[in-house]
PDB file of C-alpha atoms in Angstrom:
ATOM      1  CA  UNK A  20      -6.073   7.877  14.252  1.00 82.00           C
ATOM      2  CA  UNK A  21      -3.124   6.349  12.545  1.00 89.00           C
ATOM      3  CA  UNK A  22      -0.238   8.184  10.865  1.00 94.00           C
ATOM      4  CA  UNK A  23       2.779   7.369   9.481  1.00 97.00           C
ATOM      5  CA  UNK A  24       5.278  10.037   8.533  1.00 97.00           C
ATOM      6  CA  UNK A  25       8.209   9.446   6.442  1.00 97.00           C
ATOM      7  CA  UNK A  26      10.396  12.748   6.824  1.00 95.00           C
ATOM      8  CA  UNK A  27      12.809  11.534   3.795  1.00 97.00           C
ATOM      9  CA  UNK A  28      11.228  12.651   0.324  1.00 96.00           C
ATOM     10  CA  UNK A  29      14.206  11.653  -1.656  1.00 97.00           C
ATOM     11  CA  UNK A  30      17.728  10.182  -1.171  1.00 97.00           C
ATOM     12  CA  UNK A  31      19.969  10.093  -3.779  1.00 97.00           C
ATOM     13  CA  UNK A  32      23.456   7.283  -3.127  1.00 97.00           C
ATOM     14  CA  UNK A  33      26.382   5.847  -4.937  1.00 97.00           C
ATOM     15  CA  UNK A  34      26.628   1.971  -5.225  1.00 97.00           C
ATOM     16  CA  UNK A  35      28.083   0.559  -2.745  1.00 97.00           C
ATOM     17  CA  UNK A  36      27.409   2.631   0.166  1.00 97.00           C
ATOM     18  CA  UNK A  37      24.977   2.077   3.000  1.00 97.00           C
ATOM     19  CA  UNK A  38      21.662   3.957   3.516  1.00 97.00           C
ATOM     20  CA  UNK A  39      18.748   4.188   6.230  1.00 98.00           C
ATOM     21  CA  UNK A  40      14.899   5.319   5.462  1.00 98.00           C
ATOM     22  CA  UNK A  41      13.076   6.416   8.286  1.00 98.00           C
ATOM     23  CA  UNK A  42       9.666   6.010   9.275  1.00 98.00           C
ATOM     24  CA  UNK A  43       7.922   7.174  12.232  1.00 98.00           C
ATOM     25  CA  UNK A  44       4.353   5.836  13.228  1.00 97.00           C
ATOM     26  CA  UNK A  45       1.615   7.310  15.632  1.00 96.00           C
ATOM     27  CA  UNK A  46      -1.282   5.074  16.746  1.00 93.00           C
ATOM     28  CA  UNK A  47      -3.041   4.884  20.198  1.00 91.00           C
ATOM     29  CA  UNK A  48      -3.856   0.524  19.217  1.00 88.00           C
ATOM     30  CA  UNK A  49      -1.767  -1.526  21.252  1.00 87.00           C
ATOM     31  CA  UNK A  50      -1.184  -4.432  18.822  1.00 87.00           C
ATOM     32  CA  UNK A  51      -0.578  -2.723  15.189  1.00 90.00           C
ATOM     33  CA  UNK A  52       1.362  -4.488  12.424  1.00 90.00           C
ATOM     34  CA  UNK A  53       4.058  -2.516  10.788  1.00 93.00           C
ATOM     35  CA  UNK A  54       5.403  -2.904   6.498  1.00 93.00           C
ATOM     36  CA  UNK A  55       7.756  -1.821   4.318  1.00 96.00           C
ATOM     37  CA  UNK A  56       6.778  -2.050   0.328  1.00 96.00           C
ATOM     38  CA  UNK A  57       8.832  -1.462  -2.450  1.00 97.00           C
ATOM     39  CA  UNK A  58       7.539   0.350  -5.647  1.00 96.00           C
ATOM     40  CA  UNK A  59      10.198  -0.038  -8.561  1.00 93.00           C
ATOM     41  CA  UNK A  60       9.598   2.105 -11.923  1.00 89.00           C
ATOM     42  CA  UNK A  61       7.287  -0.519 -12.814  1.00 86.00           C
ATOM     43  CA  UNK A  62       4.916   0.326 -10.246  1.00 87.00           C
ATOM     44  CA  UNK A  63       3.482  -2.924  -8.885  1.00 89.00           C
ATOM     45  CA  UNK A  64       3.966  -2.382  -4.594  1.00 93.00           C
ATOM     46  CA  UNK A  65       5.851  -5.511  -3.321  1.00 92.00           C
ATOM     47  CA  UNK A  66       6.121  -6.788   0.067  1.00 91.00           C
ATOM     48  CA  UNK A  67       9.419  -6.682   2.369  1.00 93.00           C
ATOM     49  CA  UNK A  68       8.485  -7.176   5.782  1.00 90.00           C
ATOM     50  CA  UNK A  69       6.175  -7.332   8.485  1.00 88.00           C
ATOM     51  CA  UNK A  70       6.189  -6.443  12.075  1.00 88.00           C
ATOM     52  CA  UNK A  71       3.905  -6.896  15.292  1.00 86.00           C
ATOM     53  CA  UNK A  72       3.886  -4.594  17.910  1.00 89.00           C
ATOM     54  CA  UNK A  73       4.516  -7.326  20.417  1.00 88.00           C
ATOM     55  CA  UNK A  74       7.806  -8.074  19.005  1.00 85.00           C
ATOM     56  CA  UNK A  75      10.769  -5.559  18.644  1.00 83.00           C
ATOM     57  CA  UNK A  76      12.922  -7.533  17.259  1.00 83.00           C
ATOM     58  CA  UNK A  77      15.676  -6.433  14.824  1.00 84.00           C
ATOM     59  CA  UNK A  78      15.373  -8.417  11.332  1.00 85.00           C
ATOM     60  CA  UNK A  79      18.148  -8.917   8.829  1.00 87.00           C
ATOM     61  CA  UNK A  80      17.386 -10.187   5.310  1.00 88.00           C
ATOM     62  CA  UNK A  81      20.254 -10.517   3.271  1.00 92.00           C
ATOM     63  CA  UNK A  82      21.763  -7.239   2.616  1.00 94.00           C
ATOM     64  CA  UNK A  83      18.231  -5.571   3.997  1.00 95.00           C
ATOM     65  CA  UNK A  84      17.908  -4.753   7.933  1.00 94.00           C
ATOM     66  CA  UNK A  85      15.207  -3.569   9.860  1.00 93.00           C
ATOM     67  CA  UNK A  86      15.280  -1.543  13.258  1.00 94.00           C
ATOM     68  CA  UNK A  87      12.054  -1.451  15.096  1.00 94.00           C
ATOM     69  CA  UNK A  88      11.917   0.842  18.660  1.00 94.00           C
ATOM     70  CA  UNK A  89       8.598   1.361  20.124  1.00 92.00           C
ATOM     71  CA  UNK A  90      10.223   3.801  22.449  1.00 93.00           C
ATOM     72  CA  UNK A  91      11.011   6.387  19.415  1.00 95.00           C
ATOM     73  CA  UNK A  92       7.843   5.226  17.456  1.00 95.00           C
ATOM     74  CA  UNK A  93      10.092   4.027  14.325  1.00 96.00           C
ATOM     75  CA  UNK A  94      11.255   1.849  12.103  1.00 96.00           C
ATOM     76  CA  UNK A  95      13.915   2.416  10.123  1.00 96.00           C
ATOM     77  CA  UNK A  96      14.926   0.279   7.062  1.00 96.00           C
ATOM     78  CA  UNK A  97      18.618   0.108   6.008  1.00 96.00           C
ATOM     79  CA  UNK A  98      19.666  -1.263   3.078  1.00 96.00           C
ATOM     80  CA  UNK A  99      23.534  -2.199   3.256  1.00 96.00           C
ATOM     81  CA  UNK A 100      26.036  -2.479   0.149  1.00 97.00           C
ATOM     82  CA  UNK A 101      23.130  -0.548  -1.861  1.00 97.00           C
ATOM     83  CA  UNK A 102      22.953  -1.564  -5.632  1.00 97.00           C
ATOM     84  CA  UNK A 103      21.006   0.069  -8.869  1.00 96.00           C
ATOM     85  CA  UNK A 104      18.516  -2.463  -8.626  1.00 95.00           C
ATOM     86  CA  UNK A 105      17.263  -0.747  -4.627  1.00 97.00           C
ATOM     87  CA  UNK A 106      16.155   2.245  -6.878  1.00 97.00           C
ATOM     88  CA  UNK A 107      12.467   2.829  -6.011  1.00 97.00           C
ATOM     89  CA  UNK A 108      10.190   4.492  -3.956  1.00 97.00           C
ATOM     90  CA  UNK A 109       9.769   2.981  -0.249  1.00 98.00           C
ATOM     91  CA  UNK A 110       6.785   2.920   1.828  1.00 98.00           C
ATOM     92  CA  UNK A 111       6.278   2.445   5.310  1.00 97.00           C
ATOM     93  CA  UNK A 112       3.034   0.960   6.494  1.00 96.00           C
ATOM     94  CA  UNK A 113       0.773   0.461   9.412  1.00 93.00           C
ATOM     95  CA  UNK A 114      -1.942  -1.769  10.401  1.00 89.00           C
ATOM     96  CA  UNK A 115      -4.671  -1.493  13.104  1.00 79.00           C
ATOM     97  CA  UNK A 116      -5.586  -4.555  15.182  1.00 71.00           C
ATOM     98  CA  UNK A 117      -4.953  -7.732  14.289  1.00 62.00           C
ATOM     99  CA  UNK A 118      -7.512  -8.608  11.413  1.00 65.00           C
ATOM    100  CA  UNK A 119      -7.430  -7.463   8.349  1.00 72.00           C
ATOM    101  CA  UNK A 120      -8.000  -3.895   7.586  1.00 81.00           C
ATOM    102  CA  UNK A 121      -6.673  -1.449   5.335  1.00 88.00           C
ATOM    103  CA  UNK A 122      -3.005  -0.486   5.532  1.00 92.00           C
ATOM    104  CA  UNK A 123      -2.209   3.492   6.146  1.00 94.00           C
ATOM    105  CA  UNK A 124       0.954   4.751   4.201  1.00 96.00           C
ATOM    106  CA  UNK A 125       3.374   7.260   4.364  1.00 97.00           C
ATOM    107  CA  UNK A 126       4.072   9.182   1.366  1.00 96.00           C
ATOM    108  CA  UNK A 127       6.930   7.549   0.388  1.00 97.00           C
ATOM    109  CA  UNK A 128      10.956   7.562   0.220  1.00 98.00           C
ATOM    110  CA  UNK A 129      12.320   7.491  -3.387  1.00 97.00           C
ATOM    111  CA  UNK A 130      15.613   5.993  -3.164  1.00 98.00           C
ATOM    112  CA  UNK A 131      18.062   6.762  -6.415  1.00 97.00           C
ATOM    113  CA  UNK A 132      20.946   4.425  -6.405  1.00 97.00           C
ATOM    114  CA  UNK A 133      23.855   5.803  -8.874  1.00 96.00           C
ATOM    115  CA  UNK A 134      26.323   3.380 -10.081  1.00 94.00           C
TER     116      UNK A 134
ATOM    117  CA  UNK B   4       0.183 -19.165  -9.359  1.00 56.00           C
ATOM    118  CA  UNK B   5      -1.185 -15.771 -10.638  1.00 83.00           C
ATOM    119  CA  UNK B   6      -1.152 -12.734  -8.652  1.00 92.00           C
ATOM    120  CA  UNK B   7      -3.493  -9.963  -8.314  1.00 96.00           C
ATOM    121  CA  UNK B   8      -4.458  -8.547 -11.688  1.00 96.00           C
ATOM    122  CA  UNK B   9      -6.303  -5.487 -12.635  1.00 97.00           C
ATOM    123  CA  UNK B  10      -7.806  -3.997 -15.925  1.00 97.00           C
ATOM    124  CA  UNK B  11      -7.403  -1.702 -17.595  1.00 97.00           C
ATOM    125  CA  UNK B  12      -3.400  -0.722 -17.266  1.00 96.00           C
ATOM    126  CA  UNK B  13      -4.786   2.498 -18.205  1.00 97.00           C
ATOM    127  CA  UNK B  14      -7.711   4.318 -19.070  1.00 97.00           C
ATOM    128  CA  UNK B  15      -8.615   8.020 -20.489  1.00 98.00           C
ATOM    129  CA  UNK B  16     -11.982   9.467 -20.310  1.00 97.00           C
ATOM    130  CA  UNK B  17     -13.294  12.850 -20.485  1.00 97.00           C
ATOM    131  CA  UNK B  18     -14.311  14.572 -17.097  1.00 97.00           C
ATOM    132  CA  UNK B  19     -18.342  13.646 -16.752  1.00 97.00           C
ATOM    133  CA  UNK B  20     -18.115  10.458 -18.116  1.00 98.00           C
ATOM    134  CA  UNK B  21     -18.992   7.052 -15.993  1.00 98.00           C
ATOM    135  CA  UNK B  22     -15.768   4.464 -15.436  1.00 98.00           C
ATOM    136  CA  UNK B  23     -15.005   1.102 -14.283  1.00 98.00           C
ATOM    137  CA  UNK B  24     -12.052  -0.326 -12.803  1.00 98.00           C
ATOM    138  CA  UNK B  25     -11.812  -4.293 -12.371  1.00 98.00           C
ATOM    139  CA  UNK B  26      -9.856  -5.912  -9.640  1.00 98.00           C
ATOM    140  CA  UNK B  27      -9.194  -9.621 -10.176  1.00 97.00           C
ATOM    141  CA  UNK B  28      -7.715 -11.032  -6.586  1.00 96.00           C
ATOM    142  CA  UNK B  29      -5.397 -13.762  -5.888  1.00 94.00           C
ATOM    143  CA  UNK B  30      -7.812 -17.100  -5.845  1.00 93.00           C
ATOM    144  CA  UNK B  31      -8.947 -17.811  -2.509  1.00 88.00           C
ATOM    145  CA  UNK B  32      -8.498 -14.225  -0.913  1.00 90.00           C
ATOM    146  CA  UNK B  33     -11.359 -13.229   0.822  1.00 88.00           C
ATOM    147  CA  UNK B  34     -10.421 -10.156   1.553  1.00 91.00           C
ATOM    148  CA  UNK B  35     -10.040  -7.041  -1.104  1.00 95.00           C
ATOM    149  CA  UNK B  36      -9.104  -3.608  -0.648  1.00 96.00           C
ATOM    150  CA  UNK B  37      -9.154  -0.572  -3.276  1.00 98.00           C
ATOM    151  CA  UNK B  38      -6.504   2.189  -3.152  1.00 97.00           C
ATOM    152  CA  UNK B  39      -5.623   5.205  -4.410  1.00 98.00           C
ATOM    153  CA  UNK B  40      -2.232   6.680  -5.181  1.00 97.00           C
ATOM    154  CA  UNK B  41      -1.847  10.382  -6.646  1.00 95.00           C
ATOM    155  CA  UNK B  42       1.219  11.270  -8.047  1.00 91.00           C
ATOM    156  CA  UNK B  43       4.232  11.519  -5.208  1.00 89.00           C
ATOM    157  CA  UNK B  44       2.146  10.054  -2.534  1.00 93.00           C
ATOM    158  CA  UNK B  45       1.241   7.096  -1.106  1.00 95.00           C
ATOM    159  CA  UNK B  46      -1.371   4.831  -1.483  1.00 96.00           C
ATOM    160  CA  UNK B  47      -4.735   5.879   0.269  1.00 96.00           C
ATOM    161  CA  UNK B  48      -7.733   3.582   1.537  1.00 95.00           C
ATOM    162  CA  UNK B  49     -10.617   3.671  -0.415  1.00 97.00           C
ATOM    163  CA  UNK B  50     -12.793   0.720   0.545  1.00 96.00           C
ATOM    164  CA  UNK B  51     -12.401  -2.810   1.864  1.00 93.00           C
ATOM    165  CA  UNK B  52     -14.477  -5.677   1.109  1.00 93.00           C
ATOM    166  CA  UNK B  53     -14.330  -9.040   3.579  1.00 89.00           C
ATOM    167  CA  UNK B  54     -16.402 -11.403   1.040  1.00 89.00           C
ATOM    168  CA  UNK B  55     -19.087  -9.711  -0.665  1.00 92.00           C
ATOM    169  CA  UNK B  56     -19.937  -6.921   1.998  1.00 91.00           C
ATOM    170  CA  UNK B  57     -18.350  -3.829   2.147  1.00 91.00           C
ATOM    171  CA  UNK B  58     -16.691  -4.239   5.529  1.00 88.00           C
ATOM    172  CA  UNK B  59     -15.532  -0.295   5.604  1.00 91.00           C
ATOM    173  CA  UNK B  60     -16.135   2.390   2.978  1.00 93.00           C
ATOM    174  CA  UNK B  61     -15.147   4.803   4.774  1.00 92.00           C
ATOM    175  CA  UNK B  62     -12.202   5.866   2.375  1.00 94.00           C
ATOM    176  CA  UNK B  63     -14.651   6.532  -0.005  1.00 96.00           C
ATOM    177  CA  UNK B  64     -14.245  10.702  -0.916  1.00 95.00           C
ATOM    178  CA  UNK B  65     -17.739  11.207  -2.163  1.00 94.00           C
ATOM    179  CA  UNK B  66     -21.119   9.365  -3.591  1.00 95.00           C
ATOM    180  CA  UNK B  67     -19.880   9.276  -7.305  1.00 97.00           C
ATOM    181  CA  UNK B  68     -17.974   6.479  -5.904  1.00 97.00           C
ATOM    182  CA  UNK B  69     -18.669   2.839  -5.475  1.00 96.00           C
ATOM    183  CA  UNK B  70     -17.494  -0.246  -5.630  1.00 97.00           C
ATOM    184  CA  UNK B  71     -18.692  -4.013  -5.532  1.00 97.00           C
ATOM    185  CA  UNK B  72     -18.026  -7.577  -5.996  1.00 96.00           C
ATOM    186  CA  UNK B  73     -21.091  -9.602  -6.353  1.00 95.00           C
ATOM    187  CA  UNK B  74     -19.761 -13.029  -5.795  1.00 93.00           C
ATOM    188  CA  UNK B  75     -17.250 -12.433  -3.444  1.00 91.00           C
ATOM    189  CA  UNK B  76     -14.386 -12.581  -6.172  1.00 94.00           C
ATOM    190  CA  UNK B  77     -13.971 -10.212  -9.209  1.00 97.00           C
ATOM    191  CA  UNK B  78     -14.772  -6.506  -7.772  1.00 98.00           C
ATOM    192  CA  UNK B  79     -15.298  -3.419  -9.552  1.00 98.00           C
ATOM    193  CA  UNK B  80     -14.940   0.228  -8.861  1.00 98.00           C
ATOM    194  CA  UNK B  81     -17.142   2.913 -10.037  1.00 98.00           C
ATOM    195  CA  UNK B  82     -16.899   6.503 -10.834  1.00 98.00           C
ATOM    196  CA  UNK B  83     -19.656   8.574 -11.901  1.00 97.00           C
ATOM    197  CA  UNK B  84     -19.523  11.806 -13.357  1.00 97.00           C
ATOM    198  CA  UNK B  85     -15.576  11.904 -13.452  1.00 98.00           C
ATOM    199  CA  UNK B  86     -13.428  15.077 -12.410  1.00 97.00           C
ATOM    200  CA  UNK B  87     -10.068  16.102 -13.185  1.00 96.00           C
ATOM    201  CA  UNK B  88      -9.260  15.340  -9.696  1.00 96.00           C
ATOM    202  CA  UNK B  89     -10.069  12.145  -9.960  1.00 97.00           C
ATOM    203  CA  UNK B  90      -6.873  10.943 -12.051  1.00 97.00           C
ATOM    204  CA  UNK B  91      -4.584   8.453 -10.280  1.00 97.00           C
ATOM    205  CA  UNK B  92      -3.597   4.913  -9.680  1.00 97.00           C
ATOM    206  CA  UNK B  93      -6.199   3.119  -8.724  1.00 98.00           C
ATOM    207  CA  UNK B  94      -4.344   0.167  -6.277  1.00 97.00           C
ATOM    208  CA  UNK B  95      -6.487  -2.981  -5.722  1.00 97.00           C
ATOM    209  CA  UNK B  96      -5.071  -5.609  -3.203  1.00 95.00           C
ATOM    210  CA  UNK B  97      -6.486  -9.050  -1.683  1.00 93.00           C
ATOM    211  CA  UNK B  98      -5.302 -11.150   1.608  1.00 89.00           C
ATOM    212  CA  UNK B  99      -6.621 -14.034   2.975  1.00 84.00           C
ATOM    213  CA  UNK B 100      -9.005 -14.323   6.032  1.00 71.00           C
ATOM    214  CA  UNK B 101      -7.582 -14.355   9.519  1.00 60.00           C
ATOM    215  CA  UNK B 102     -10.261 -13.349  12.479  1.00 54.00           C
ATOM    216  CA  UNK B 103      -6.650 -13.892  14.518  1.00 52.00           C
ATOM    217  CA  UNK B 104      -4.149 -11.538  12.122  1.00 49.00           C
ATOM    218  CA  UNK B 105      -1.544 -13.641  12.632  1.00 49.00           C
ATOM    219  CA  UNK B 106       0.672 -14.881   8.981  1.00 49.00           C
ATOM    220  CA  UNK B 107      -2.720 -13.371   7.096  1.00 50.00           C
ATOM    221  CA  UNK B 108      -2.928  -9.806   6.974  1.00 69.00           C
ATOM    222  CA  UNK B 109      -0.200  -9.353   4.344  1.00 82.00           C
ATOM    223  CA  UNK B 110      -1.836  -7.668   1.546  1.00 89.00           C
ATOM    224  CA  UNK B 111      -0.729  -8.353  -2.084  1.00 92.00           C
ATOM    225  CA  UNK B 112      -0.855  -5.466  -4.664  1.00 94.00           C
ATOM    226  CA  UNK B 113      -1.971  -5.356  -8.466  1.00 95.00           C
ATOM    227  CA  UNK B 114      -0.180  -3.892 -11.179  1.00 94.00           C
ATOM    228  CA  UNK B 115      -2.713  -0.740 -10.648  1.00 96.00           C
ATOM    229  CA  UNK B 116      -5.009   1.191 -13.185  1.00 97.00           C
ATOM    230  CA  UNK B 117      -3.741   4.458 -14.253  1.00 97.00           C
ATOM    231  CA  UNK B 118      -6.810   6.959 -15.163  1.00 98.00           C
ATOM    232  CA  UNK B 119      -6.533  10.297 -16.439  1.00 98.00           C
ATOM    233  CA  UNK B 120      -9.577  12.519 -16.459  1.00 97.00           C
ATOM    234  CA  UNK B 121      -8.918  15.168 -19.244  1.00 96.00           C
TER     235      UNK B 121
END
């Protein structure tokens, strides 16, 4: 079975300063697909990124950075120079396989971002 | 062009009555999912349709629910006999077709319907 745990239930930083969510994954699939979503006030999920398992790769995205370590069974998401905008709730995401099926989610990160 | 769009925003009904939940996906997505999100969690599979089949159900908690989408477009999700237990965000999401994966198993989300079961 798939799981993905995100230890973090809330974060609360000033503007300005730096800030890393966490997620940790368990599947036994060798090719998986890893996400991160955003869900702002409004509510509406919204894509960030996407992962394979075949490549571990670090991605950088403007002032968003993504750490992925099949050895530790993570991937973090930092978020550099955080603004009031970031505040939301994160989620981390897995995939099975490489079709499409249904995305398993951690319970979320809410990230408050005070100015 | 127009996203995924889902109807209503919000809905109230008394527990035991009968509901429906439309999901309109993004034009040419064969693929459509239904999720549900409680209140401080995260989203949760329901049921996945590739086309007009059901491709995995599995998520479904119990026969008062069902779901389907008769021309392989517009879908609809049904609740029978509704419990307090049932209130939550209902998610709906669509990607396109990829037997592969590859650049096509990014899923894109709806606004959501919000029921409360009073």
């Amino acid at each position: 079975a798939q799981k993905v745990t995100q230890a973090q239930t809330e974060i609360s930083v000033v503007e300005k300063e730096d800030v890393t969510l966490d997620c940790v994954y368990e599947t036994r699939d060798t090719t998986y697909y890893l996400f991160w979503y955003k869900q702002p006030p409004s509510g509406e999920l919204v894509f960030l990124i996407r992962r394979n398992s075949f490549d571990e790769q670090n991605e950088i995205s403007g002032r968003y950075s993504w750490n992925f370590q099949k050895s530790t069974s993570s991937f973090n998401f930092t978020i550099t120079a955080s603004q009031v905008v970031d505040s939301a709730v994160y989620f981390c995401a897995l995939i099975r396989g490489a079709g499409n099926t249904p995305l398993v989610f951690g319970k979320g990160t809410r990230l408050s971002v005070i100015a | 062009g127009a996203g995924v769009s889902q109807t209503p925003s919000n809905k109230v009904t008394e527990k035991g009555k009968y509901v429906e939940l439309r999901c309109d996906p993004i034009s040419g997505h064969t693929a459509l999912y239904w999720y549900r999100q409680s209140l401080g969690q995260g989203p949760e599979f329901l049921i996945y349709f590739q086309g007009t089949g059901a491709a995995d159900d599995s998520g479904l908690p119990n026969d008062r629910f069902f779901a389907v989408r008769p021309e392989g477009s517009v879908s609809t999700l049904k609740i029978q006999r509704t419990e307090r237990g049932d209130s939550a965000v209902y998610l709906c999401a669509s990607s396109l077709t990829s037997a592969s994966g590859g650049l096509y198993n990014e899923q894109f989300f709806g606004p959501g319907t919000r029921l409360t079961v009073l």
